[in-house]
mmCIF file of C-alpha atoms and ligand atoms in Angstrom:
data_model
loop_
_atom_site.group_PDB
_atom_site.id
_atom_site.type_symbol
_atom_site.label_atom_id
_atom_site.label_comp_id
_atom_site.label_asym_id
_atom_site.label_seq_id
_atom_site.Cartn_x
_atom_site.Cartn_y
_atom_site.Cartn_z
ATOM 1 C CA UNK H 1 -12.021 3.023 -24.311
ATOM 2 C CA UNK H 2 -10.281 2.013 -21.125
ATOM 3 C CA UNK H 3 -12.634 0.553 -18.550
ATOM 4 C CA UNK H 4 -12.781 2.644 -15.364
ATOM 5 C CA UNK H 5 -13.679 1.289 -11.941
ATOM 6 C CA UNK H 6 -14.746 4.050 -9.580
ATOM 7 C CA UNK H 7 -13.784 4.119 -5.960
ATOM 8 C CA UNK H 8 -16.401 2.969 -3.492
ATOM 9 C CA UNK H 9 -18.477 5.913 -2.153
ATOM 10 C CA UNK H 10 -17.266 7.182 1.222
ATOM 11 C CA UNK H 11 -20.475 6.212 3.030
ATOM 12 C CA UNK H 12 -20.009 2.615 1.867
ATOM 13 C CA UNK H 13 -16.509 2.256 3.354
ATOM 14 C CA UNK H 14 -16.770 -0.191 6.264
ATOM 15 C CA UNK H 15 -14.269 -1.901 8.572
ATOM 16 C CA UNK H 16 -15.483 -5.411 7.710
ATOM 17 C CA UNK H 17 -15.872 -4.648 3.979
ATOM 18 C CA UNK H 18 -13.467 -2.233 2.316
ATOM 19 C CA UNK H 19 -10.871 -2.556 5.086
ATOM 20 C CA UNK H 20 -10.489 -6.269 4.346
ATOM 21 C CA UNK H 21 -9.367 -8.587 1.574
ATOM 22 C CA UNK H 22 -11.913 -11.310 1.942
ATOM 23 C CA UNK H 23 -13.826 -14.172 0.319
ATOM 24 C CA UNK H 24 -17.009 -12.753 1.896
ATOM 25 C CA UNK H 25 -17.147 -9.427 -0.004
ATOM 26 C CA UNK H 26 -19.232 -9.238 -3.194
ATOM 27 C CA UNK H 27 -17.334 -8.228 -6.361
ATOM 28 C CA UNK H 28 -17.856 -4.602 -7.445
ATOM 29 C CA UNK H 29 -16.622 -5.196 -11.011
ATOM 30 C CA UNK H 30 -15.535 -7.925 -13.407
ATOM 31 C CA UNK H 31 -12.528 -7.657 -15.706
ATOM 32 C CA UNK H 32 -11.123 -9.865 -18.451
ATOM 33 C CA UNK H 33 -7.513 -10.962 -18.714
ATOM 34 C CA UNK H 34 -5.681 -8.672 -21.151
ATOM 35 C CA UNK H 35 -8.095 -5.789 -20.656
ATOM 36 C CA UNK H 36 -6.669 -2.413 -19.562
ATOM 37 C CA UNK H 37 -8.430 -1.048 -16.510
ATOM 38 C CA UNK H 38 -8.259 2.257 -14.649
ATOM 39 C CA UNK H 39 -9.066 1.971 -10.962
ATOM 40 C CA UNK H 40 -9.727 4.867 -8.602
ATOM 41 C CA UNK H 41 -8.417 4.496 -5.049
ATOM 42 C CA UNK H 42 -8.855 6.321 -1.759
ATOM 43 C CA UNK H 43 -5.790 7.264 0.237
ATOM 44 C CA UNK H 44 -5.041 5.304 3.425
ATOM 45 C CA UNK H 45 -7.242 7.709 5.437
ATOM 46 C CA UNK H 46 -10.254 7.483 3.127
ATOM 47 C CA UNK H 47 -9.686 11.135 2.161
ATOM 48 C CA UNK H 48 -10.283 12.426 5.720
ATOM 49 C CA UNK H 49 -6.909 14.038 6.286
ATOM 50 C CA UNK H 50 -6.831 16.933 3.836
ATOM 51 C CA UNK H 51 -5.453 19.608 6.122
ATOM 52 C CA UNK H 52 -2.746 19.372 8.743
ATOM 53 C CA UNK H 53 -5.143 17.985 11.305
ATOM 54 C CA UNK H 54 -4.267 14.717 12.980
ATOM 55 C CA UNK H 55 -6.287 11.567 12.850
ATOM 56 C CA UNK H 56 -7.213 12.137 16.513
ATOM 57 C CA UNK H 57 -8.467 15.680 15.747
ATOM 58 C CA UNK H 58 -10.551 14.365 12.849
ATOM 59 C CA UNK H 59 -12.045 11.700 15.116
ATOM 60 C CA UNK H 60 -12.766 14.332 17.811
ATOM 61 C CA UNK H 61 -14.758 16.308 15.236
ATOM 62 C CA UNK H 62 -16.793 13.181 14.630
ATOM 63 C CA UNK H 63 -15.234 12.490 11.238
ATOM 64 C CA UNK H 64 -15.166 8.778 10.530
ATOM 65 C CA UNK H 65 -11.632 7.946 9.375
ATOM 66 C CA UNK H 66 -11.667 4.703 7.392
ATOM 67 C CA UNK H 67 -8.700 2.392 7.849
ATOM 68 C CA UNK H 68 -6.747 1.826 4.642
ATOM 69 C CA UNK H 69 -9.746 1.224 2.335
ATOM 70 C CA UNK H 70 -9.275 -0.771 -0.865
ATOM 71 C CA UNK H 71 -11.201 -0.637 -4.119
ATOM 72 C CA UNK H 72 -12.576 -4.135 -4.692
ATOM 73 C CA UNK H 73 -13.150 -6.985 -4.807
ATOM 74 C CA UNK H 74 -12.554 -7.079 -8.541
ATOM 75 C CA UNK H 75 -13.436 -10.419 -10.167
ATOM 76 C CA UNK H 76 -10.946 -11.512 -12.837
ATOM 77 C CA UNK H 77 -12.603 -13.851 -15.329
ATOM 78 C CA UNK H 78 -11.049 -17.283 -15.528
ATOM 79 C CA UNK H 79 -8.773 -16.995 -12.475
ATOM 80 C CA UNK H 80 -9.028 -20.160 -10.363
ATOM 81 C CA UNK H 81 -7.311 -21.413 -7.213
ATOM 82 C CA UNK H 82 -3.930 -22.835 -8.196
ATOM 83 C CA UNK H 83 -3.432 -20.163 -10.864
ATOM 84 C CA UNK H 84 -1.512 -16.944 -10.358
ATOM 85 C CA UNK H 85 -2.782 -13.479 -11.170
ATOM 86 C CA UNK H 86 -0.410 -11.162 -13.023
ATOM 87 C CA UNK H 87 -0.976 -7.453 -12.522
ATOM 88 C CA UNK H 88 0.938 -5.249 -14.942
ATOM 89 C CA UNK H 89 1.180 -1.768 -13.526
ATOM 90 C CA UNK H 90 0.859 0.600 -16.471
ATOM 91 C CA UNK H 91 0.566 3.966 -14.765
ATOM 92 C CA UNK H 92 -0.391 5.962 -11.677
ATOM 93 C CA UNK H 93 -1.985 9.421 -11.877
ATOM 94 C CA UNK H 94 -0.842 11.689 -9.071
ATOM 95 C CA UNK H 95 -3.038 14.222 -7.254
ATOM 96 C CA UNK H 96 -1.773 17.683 -6.261
ATOM 97 C CA UNK H 97 -0.952 16.838 -2.640
ATOM 98 C CA UNK H 98 -0.417 13.995 -0.186
ATOM 99 C CA UNK H 99 -0.496 13.484 3.586
ATOM 100 C CA UNK H 100 2.102 12.104 5.988
ATOM 101 C CA UNK H 101 1.315 11.422 9.638
ATOM 102 C CA UNK H 102 2.983 10.170 12.781
ATOM 103 C CA UNK H 103 0.973 9.028 15.759
ATOM 104 C CA UNK H 104 1.692 7.461 19.153
ATOM 105 C CA UNK H 105 1.313 3.688 19.122
ATOM 106 C CA UNK H 106 2.256 3.422 15.463
ATOM 107 C CA UNK H 107 5.512 3.602 13.511
ATOM 108 C CA UNK H 108 8.813 1.761 13.976
ATOM 109 C CA UNK H 109 10.230 4.105 16.652
ATOM 110 C CA UNK H 110 7.159 4.420 18.814
ATOM 111 C CA UNK H 111 8.733 2.559 21.749
ATOM 112 C CA UNK H 112 11.517 5.139 21.801
ATOM 113 C CA UNK H 113 9.571 8.269 20.933
ATOM 114 C CA UNK H 114 6.842 7.325 23.376
ATOM 115 C CA UNK H 115 6.028 10.929 24.172
ATOM 116 C CA UNK H 116 5.582 11.678 20.506
ATOM 117 C CA UNK H 117 2.692 13.944 19.658
ATOM 118 C CA UNK H 118 0.586 13.152 16.617
ATOM 119 C CA UNK H 119 1.491 15.250 13.578
ATOM 120 C CA UNK H 120 0.284 15.608 10.019
ATOM 121 C CA UNK H 121 2.181 17.113 7.132
ATOM 122 C CA UNK H 122 0.592 17.897 3.774
ATOM 123 C CA UNK H 123 3.056 17.983 0.870
ATOM 124 C CA UNK H 124 2.355 19.577 -2.478
ATOM 125 C CA UNK H 125 2.978 17.397 -5.537
ATOM 126 C CA UNK H 126 3.969 19.325 -8.652
ATOM 127 C CA UNK H 127 5.600 18.366 -11.957
ATOM 128 C CA UNK H 128 6.621 14.944 -10.673
ATOM 129 C CA UNK H 129 8.126 16.308 -7.440
ATOM 130 C CA UNK H 130 6.968 16.013 -3.857
ATOM 131 C CA UNK H 131 7.606 19.293 -2.005
ATOM 132 C CA UNK H 132 8.100 18.428 1.669
ATOM 133 C CA UNK H 133 7.952 21.496 3.914
ATOM 134 C CA UNK H 134 9.878 21.202 7.193
ATOM 135 C CA UNK H 135 8.836 22.870 10.466
ATOM 136 C CA UNK H 136 11.336 25.638 9.725
ATOM 137 C CA UNK H 137 9.684 26.275 6.353
ATOM 138 C CA UNK H 138 12.407 24.786 4.164
ATOM 139 C CA UNK H 139 11.060 22.979 1.089
ATOM 140 C CA UNK H 140 12.777 19.685 0.369
ATOM 141 C CA UNK H 141 12.130 18.346 -3.148
ATOM 142 C CA UNK H 142 11.852 14.593 -3.608
ATOM 143 C CA UNK H 143 11.192 12.990 -6.986
ATOM 144 C CA UNK H 144 7.811 11.226 -6.982
ATOM 145 C CA UNK H 145 8.135 7.457 -7.450
ATOM 146 C CA UNK H 146 4.526 6.349 -7.037
ATOM 147 C CA UNK H 147 3.584 2.770 -6.192
ATOM 148 C CA UNK H 148 0.704 0.763 -4.727
ATOM 149 C CA UNK H 149 1.029 0.169 -0.963
ATOM 150 C CA UNK H 150 -1.869 -2.250 -0.445
ATOM 151 C CA UNK H 151 -2.723 -4.738 -3.192
ATOM 152 C CA UNK H 152 -3.794 -8.344 -3.037
ATOM 153 C CA UNK H 153 -6.261 -11.147 -3.592
ATOM 154 C CA UNK H 154 -8.712 -12.741 -1.219
ATOM 155 C CA UNK H 155 -7.073 -15.165 1.231
ATOM 156 C CA UNK H 156 -8.082 -18.858 1.234
ATOM 157 C CA UNK H 157 -10.335 -18.990 4.297
ATOM 158 C CA UNK H 158 -10.611 -15.750 6.174
ATOM 159 C CA UNK H 159 -10.988 -12.007 5.848
ATOM 160 C CA UNK H 160 -7.665 -10.270 6.493
ATOM 161 C CA UNK H 161 -7.654 -6.593 7.430
ATOM 162 C CA UNK H 162 -5.972 -4.216 5.002
ATOM 163 C CA UNK H 163 -3.293 -3.229 7.519
ATOM 164 C CA UNK H 164 -1.752 -6.709 7.473
ATOM 165 C CA UNK H 165 0.347 -8.131 4.630
ATOM 166 C CA UNK H 166 0.735 -11.850 3.952
ATOM 167 C CA UNK H 167 0.876 -14.570 1.302
ATOM 168 C CA UNK H 168 -2.251 -13.017 -0.251
ATOM 169 C CA UNK H 169 -0.498 -9.638 -0.692
ATOM 170 C CA UNK H 170 -2.148 -6.839 1.275
ATOM 171 C CA UNK H 171 -0.344 -3.990 3.013
ATOM 172 C CA UNK H 172 3.141 -4.811 1.707
ATOM 173 C CA UNK H 173 4.215 -1.196 1.055
ATOM 174 C CA UNK H 174 6.712 -2.468 -1.477
ATOM 175 C CA UNK H 175 8.042 0.391 -3.643
ATOM 176 C CA UNK H 176 8.767 -2.086 -6.452
ATOM 177 C CA UNK H 177 5.019 -2.512 -7.077
ATOM 178 C CA UNK H 178 5.203 0.434 -9.446
ATOM 179 C CA UNK H 179 4.606 1.359 -13.091
ATOM 180 C CA UNK H 180 6.768 -0.708 -15.439
ATOM 181 C CA UNK H 181 6.715 -3.771 -13.172
ATOM 182 C CA UNK H 182 4.398 -6.768 -12.903
ATOM 183 C CA UNK H 183 3.091 -8.138 -9.619
ATOM 184 C CA UNK H 184 2.265 -11.854 -9.449
ATOM 185 C CA UNK H 185 -0.195 -12.954 -6.750
ATOM 186 C CA UNK H 186 -1.486 -16.382 -5.690
ATOM 187 C CA UNK H 187 -5.150 -16.958 -6.613
ATOM 188 C CA UNK H 188 -7.091 -18.450 -3.690
ATOM 189 C CA UNK H 189 -10.685 -17.928 -4.814
ATOM 190 C CA UNK H 190 -12.487 -18.143 -8.160
ATOM 191 C CA UNK H 191 -12.055 -14.725 -9.810
ATOM 192 C CA UNK H 192 -9.138 -13.900 -7.470
ATOM 193 C CA UNK H 193 -11.224 -11.183 -5.696
ATOM 194 C CA UNK H 194 -8.551 -8.547 -6.119
ATOM 195 C CA UNK H 195 -8.385 -5.190 -4.325
ATOM 196 C CA UNK H 196 -6.012 -2.244 -4.066
ATOM 197 C CA UNK H 197 -5.509 1.112 -2.375
ATOM 198 C CA UNK H 198 -3.013 2.988 -0.195
ATOM 199 C CA UNK H 199 -1.017 4.475 -3.083
ATOM 200 C CA UNK H 200 2.128 6.387 -2.091
ATOM 201 C CA UNK H 201 3.648 9.226 -4.158
ATOM 202 C CA UNK H 202 7.022 8.228 -2.708
ATOM 203 C CA UNK H 203 8.242 6.231 0.288
ATOM 204 C CA UNK H 204 11.549 5.591 1.988
ATOM 205 C CA UNK H 205 12.609 2.010 2.722
ATOM 206 C CA UNK H 206 10.899 0.781 5.891
ATOM 207 C CA UNK H 207 8.203 3.497 5.864
ATOM 208 C CA UNK H 208 9.736 4.182 9.254
ATOM 209 C CA UNK H 209 7.279 6.745 10.635
ATOM 210 C CA UNK H 210 4.244 4.689 9.638
ATOM 211 C CA UNK H 211 2.969 6.588 6.610
ATOM 212 C CA UNK H 212 4.537 7.829 3.388
ATOM 213 C CA UNK H 213 3.151 10.484 1.017
ATOM 214 C CA UNK H 214 -0.379 9.043 1.181
ATOM 215 C CA UNK H 215 -2.456 9.829 -1.898
ATOM 216 C CA UNK H 216 -5.710 9.047 -3.630
ATOM 217 C CA UNK H 217 -4.897 7.910 -7.167
ATOM 218 C CA UNK H 218 -6.003 6.487 -10.473
ATOM 219 C CA UNK H 219 -4.061 3.323 -11.232
ATOM 220 C CA UNK H 220 -3.918 1.796 -14.710
ATOM 221 C CA UNK H 221 -3.499 -1.989 -14.731
ATOM 222 C CA UNK H 222 -3.671 -4.988 -17.035
ATOM 223 C CA UNK H 223 -4.534 -8.361 -15.523
ATOM 224 C CA UNK H 224 -3.445 -11.785 -16.721
ATOM 225 C CA UNK H 225 -3.823 -15.350 -15.491
ATOM 226 C CA UNK H 226 -0.944 -17.852 -15.321
ATOM 227 C CA UNK H 227 -2.725 -21.223 -15.425
ATOM 228 C CA UNK H 228 -1.681 -23.944 -12.959
ATOM 229 C CA UNK H 229 1.090 -21.805 -11.581
ATOM 230 C CA UNK H 230 0.712 -21.968 -7.809
ATOM 231 C CA UNK H 231 3.035 -19.695 -5.837
ATOM 232 C CA UNK H 232 3.322 -19.323 -2.094
ATOM 233 C CA UNK H 233 3.994 -15.567 -1.830
ATOM 234 C CA UNK H 234 3.704 -12.434 -3.992
ATOM 235 C CA UNK H 235 6.387 -11.874 -6.612
ATOM 236 C CA UNK H 236 7.392 -8.876 -8.705
ATOM 237 C CA UNK H 237 9.123 -8.781 -12.064
ATOM 238 C CA UNK H 238 10.849 -5.686 -13.390
ATOM 239 C CA UNK H 239 12.645 -5.563 -16.749
ATOM 240 C CA UNK H 240 15.914 -6.216 -14.860
ATOM 241 C CA UNK H 241 15.059 -8.277 -11.773
ATOM 242 C CA UNK H 242 12.882 -10.948 -10.217
ATOM 243 C CA UNK H 243 11.732 -10.212 -6.660
ATOM 244 C CA UNK H 244 9.922 -12.021 -3.883
ATOM 245 C CA UNK H 245 7.877 -10.122 -1.295
ATOM 246 C CA UNK H 246 7.403 -11.825 2.078
ATOM 247 C CA UNK H 247 5.996 -10.642 5.386
ATOM 248 C CA UNK H 248 6.535 -11.910 8.924
ATOM 249 C CA UNK H 249 7.574 -10.833 12.379
ATOM 250 C CA UNK H 250 10.353 -10.675 13.482
ATOM 251 C CA UNK H 251 11.929 -8.978 10.480
ATOM 252 C CA UNK H 252 14.560 -11.693 10.038
ATOM 253 C CA UNK H 253 11.819 -14.221 9.335
ATOM 254 C CA UNK H 254 10.534 -12.010 6.521
ATOM 255 C CA UNK H 255 14.076 -11.934 5.070
ATOM 256 C CA UNK H 256 14.443 -15.719 5.350
ATOM 257 C CA UNK H 257 11.082 -16.296 3.649
ATOM 258 C CA UNK H 258 11.887 -13.861 0.829
ATOM 259 C CA UNK H 259 15.247 -15.484 0.081
ATOM 260 C CA UNK H 260 13.741 -18.975 0.315
ATOM 261 C CA UNK H 261 11.063 -18.004 -2.192
ATOM 262 C CA UNK H 262 13.750 -16.577 -4.469
ATOM 263 C CA UNK H 263 15.568 -19.955 -4.364
ATOM 264 C CA UNK H 264 12.277 -21.700 -5.219
ATOM 265 C CA UNK H 265 11.653 -19.345 -8.149
ATOM 266 C CA UNK H 266 15.172 -19.773 -9.565
ATOM 267 C CA UNK H 267 14.787 -23.561 -9.343
ATOM 268 C CA UNK H 268 11.260 -23.782 -10.772
ATOM 269 C CA UNK H 269 11.481 -21.300 -13.651
ATOM 270 C CA UNK H 270 15.145 -20.829 -14.469
ATOM 271 C CA UNK H 271 16.518 -24.366 -14.089
ATOM 272 C CA UNK H 272 18.931 -23.681 -11.244
ATOM 273 C CA UNK H 273 19.934 -26.496 -8.879
ATOM 274 C CA UNK H 274 18.706 -25.649 -5.406
ATOM 275 C CA UNK H 275 22.153 -25.507 -3.800
ATOM 276 C CA UNK H 276 23.467 -23.302 -6.591
ATOM 277 C CA UNK H 277 20.528 -20.939 -6.252
ATOM 278 C CA UNK H 278 21.188 -20.715 -2.520
ATOM 279 C CA UNK H 279 24.948 -20.183 -2.861
ATOM 280 C CA UNK H 280 24.503 -17.692 -5.679
ATOM 281 C CA UNK H 281 22.241 -15.542 -3.536
ATOM 282 C CA UNK H 282 25.238 -14.910 -1.284
ATOM 283 C CA UNK H 283 26.944 -13.511 -4.351
ATOM 284 C CA UNK H 284 24.330 -11.499 -6.196
ATOM 285 C CA UNK H 285 21.010 -11.129 -4.334
ATOM 286 C CA UNK H 286 19.821 -7.774 -3.058
ATOM 287 C CA UNK H 287 17.149 -7.070 -0.508
ATOM 288 C CA UNK H 288 15.257 -4.138 0.891
ATOM 289 C CA UNK H 289 13.026 -3.589 3.889
ATOM 290 C CA UNK H 290 9.721 -2.523 2.360
ATOM 291 C CA UNK H 291 8.093 -1.671 5.659
ATOM 292 C CA UNK H 292 8.777 -2.148 9.364
ATOM 293 C CA UNK H 293 5.550 -0.642 10.710
ATOM 294 C CA UNK H 294 2.623 -2.916 9.846
ATOM 295 C CA UNK H 295 1.446 -5.910 11.951
ATOM 296 C CA UNK H 296 3.890 -8.076 9.929
ATOM 297 C CA UNK H 297 7.078 -6.645 8.390
ATOM 298 C CA UNK H 298 7.897 -6.955 4.690
ATOM 299 C CA UNK H 299 11.208 -7.765 2.999
ATOM 300 C CA UNK H 300 11.844 -7.874 -0.752
ATOM 301 C CA UNK H 301 14.614 -10.178 -2.075
ATOM 302 C CA UNK H 302 15.887 -9.525 -5.603
ATOM 303 C CA UNK H 303 17.980 -11.260 -8.243
ATOM 304 C CA UNK H 304 19.141 -9.618 -11.479
ATOM 305 C CA UNK H 305 17.699 -11.416 -14.505
ATOM 306 C CA UNK H 306 21.000 -11.179 -16.383
ATOM 307 C CA UNK H 307 22.391 -13.979 -14.174
ATOM 308 C CA UNK H 308 19.410 -16.267 -14.433
ATOM 309 C CA UNK H 309 19.583 -17.553 -17.999
ATOM 310 C CA UNK H 310 22.617 -18.716 -19.913
HETATM 311 CA CA1 CA L 1 0.536 0.880 3.826
HETATM 312 CA CA1 CA L 2 0.183 4.108 3.511
#
């Protein structure tokens, strides 16, 4: 039977606990490398935005709206600082609807749309499609491509809030962290102290308005430990590509970091000379803006595997 880790009860969601990835939180579960695990997650609003009410309206009614809660920390047996944690994403179960919001003070265009009123849109999810209903009532169908928005390990020293991405992972909103791919994260603490949440049914590059199709989910994962394999930033492997996921502000720094890490990976694991790896990125690398809305922005740099080995 697949081990199931339940989401943390609503009344136990706290800003300093479940809204952080942190060495100070006590593990809620222990898993073994190689074991398949199902993990329940809250959506980014802790389940508080079920109807087309805004976050502000929920708060006015006295509803506590948790900030991007994660399920964790999960202790992975045998993971030690200097190792890397591999997280194979085996599947994501979709619910029947998801929420999208815009709000003043958040989102990539907020300086321009500074008179923007907060809005919430609930979209039905049916047979693998997201049905987005416009103000005029038109239904726009988008194929669901679910992925995990916030996923990471404890940082080295401090607690980092779950809105901020970084070398430890966190709120990367990278659509490539999806079923069929494997995420590789640096391990900074014994047991890794892994957490995840903020699953999206689908998201456009940049997550421009600040939220995607935000959903609660059940995520099926398999963990592994790469011994003595220190990495500086999260990485993703798909059957076709290797990818580096780096976050910084301004956006160009995130792009520079992601391409630098891709050079380092090609050199360390695929035997490329550094200058070749750098030059070849001008020829064959791809990149995407994962998100341009969180406290640091995230860029993904990619290289097709077919070029990497002779
Ligand atoms: Ca997010
Ligand atoms: Ca989100």
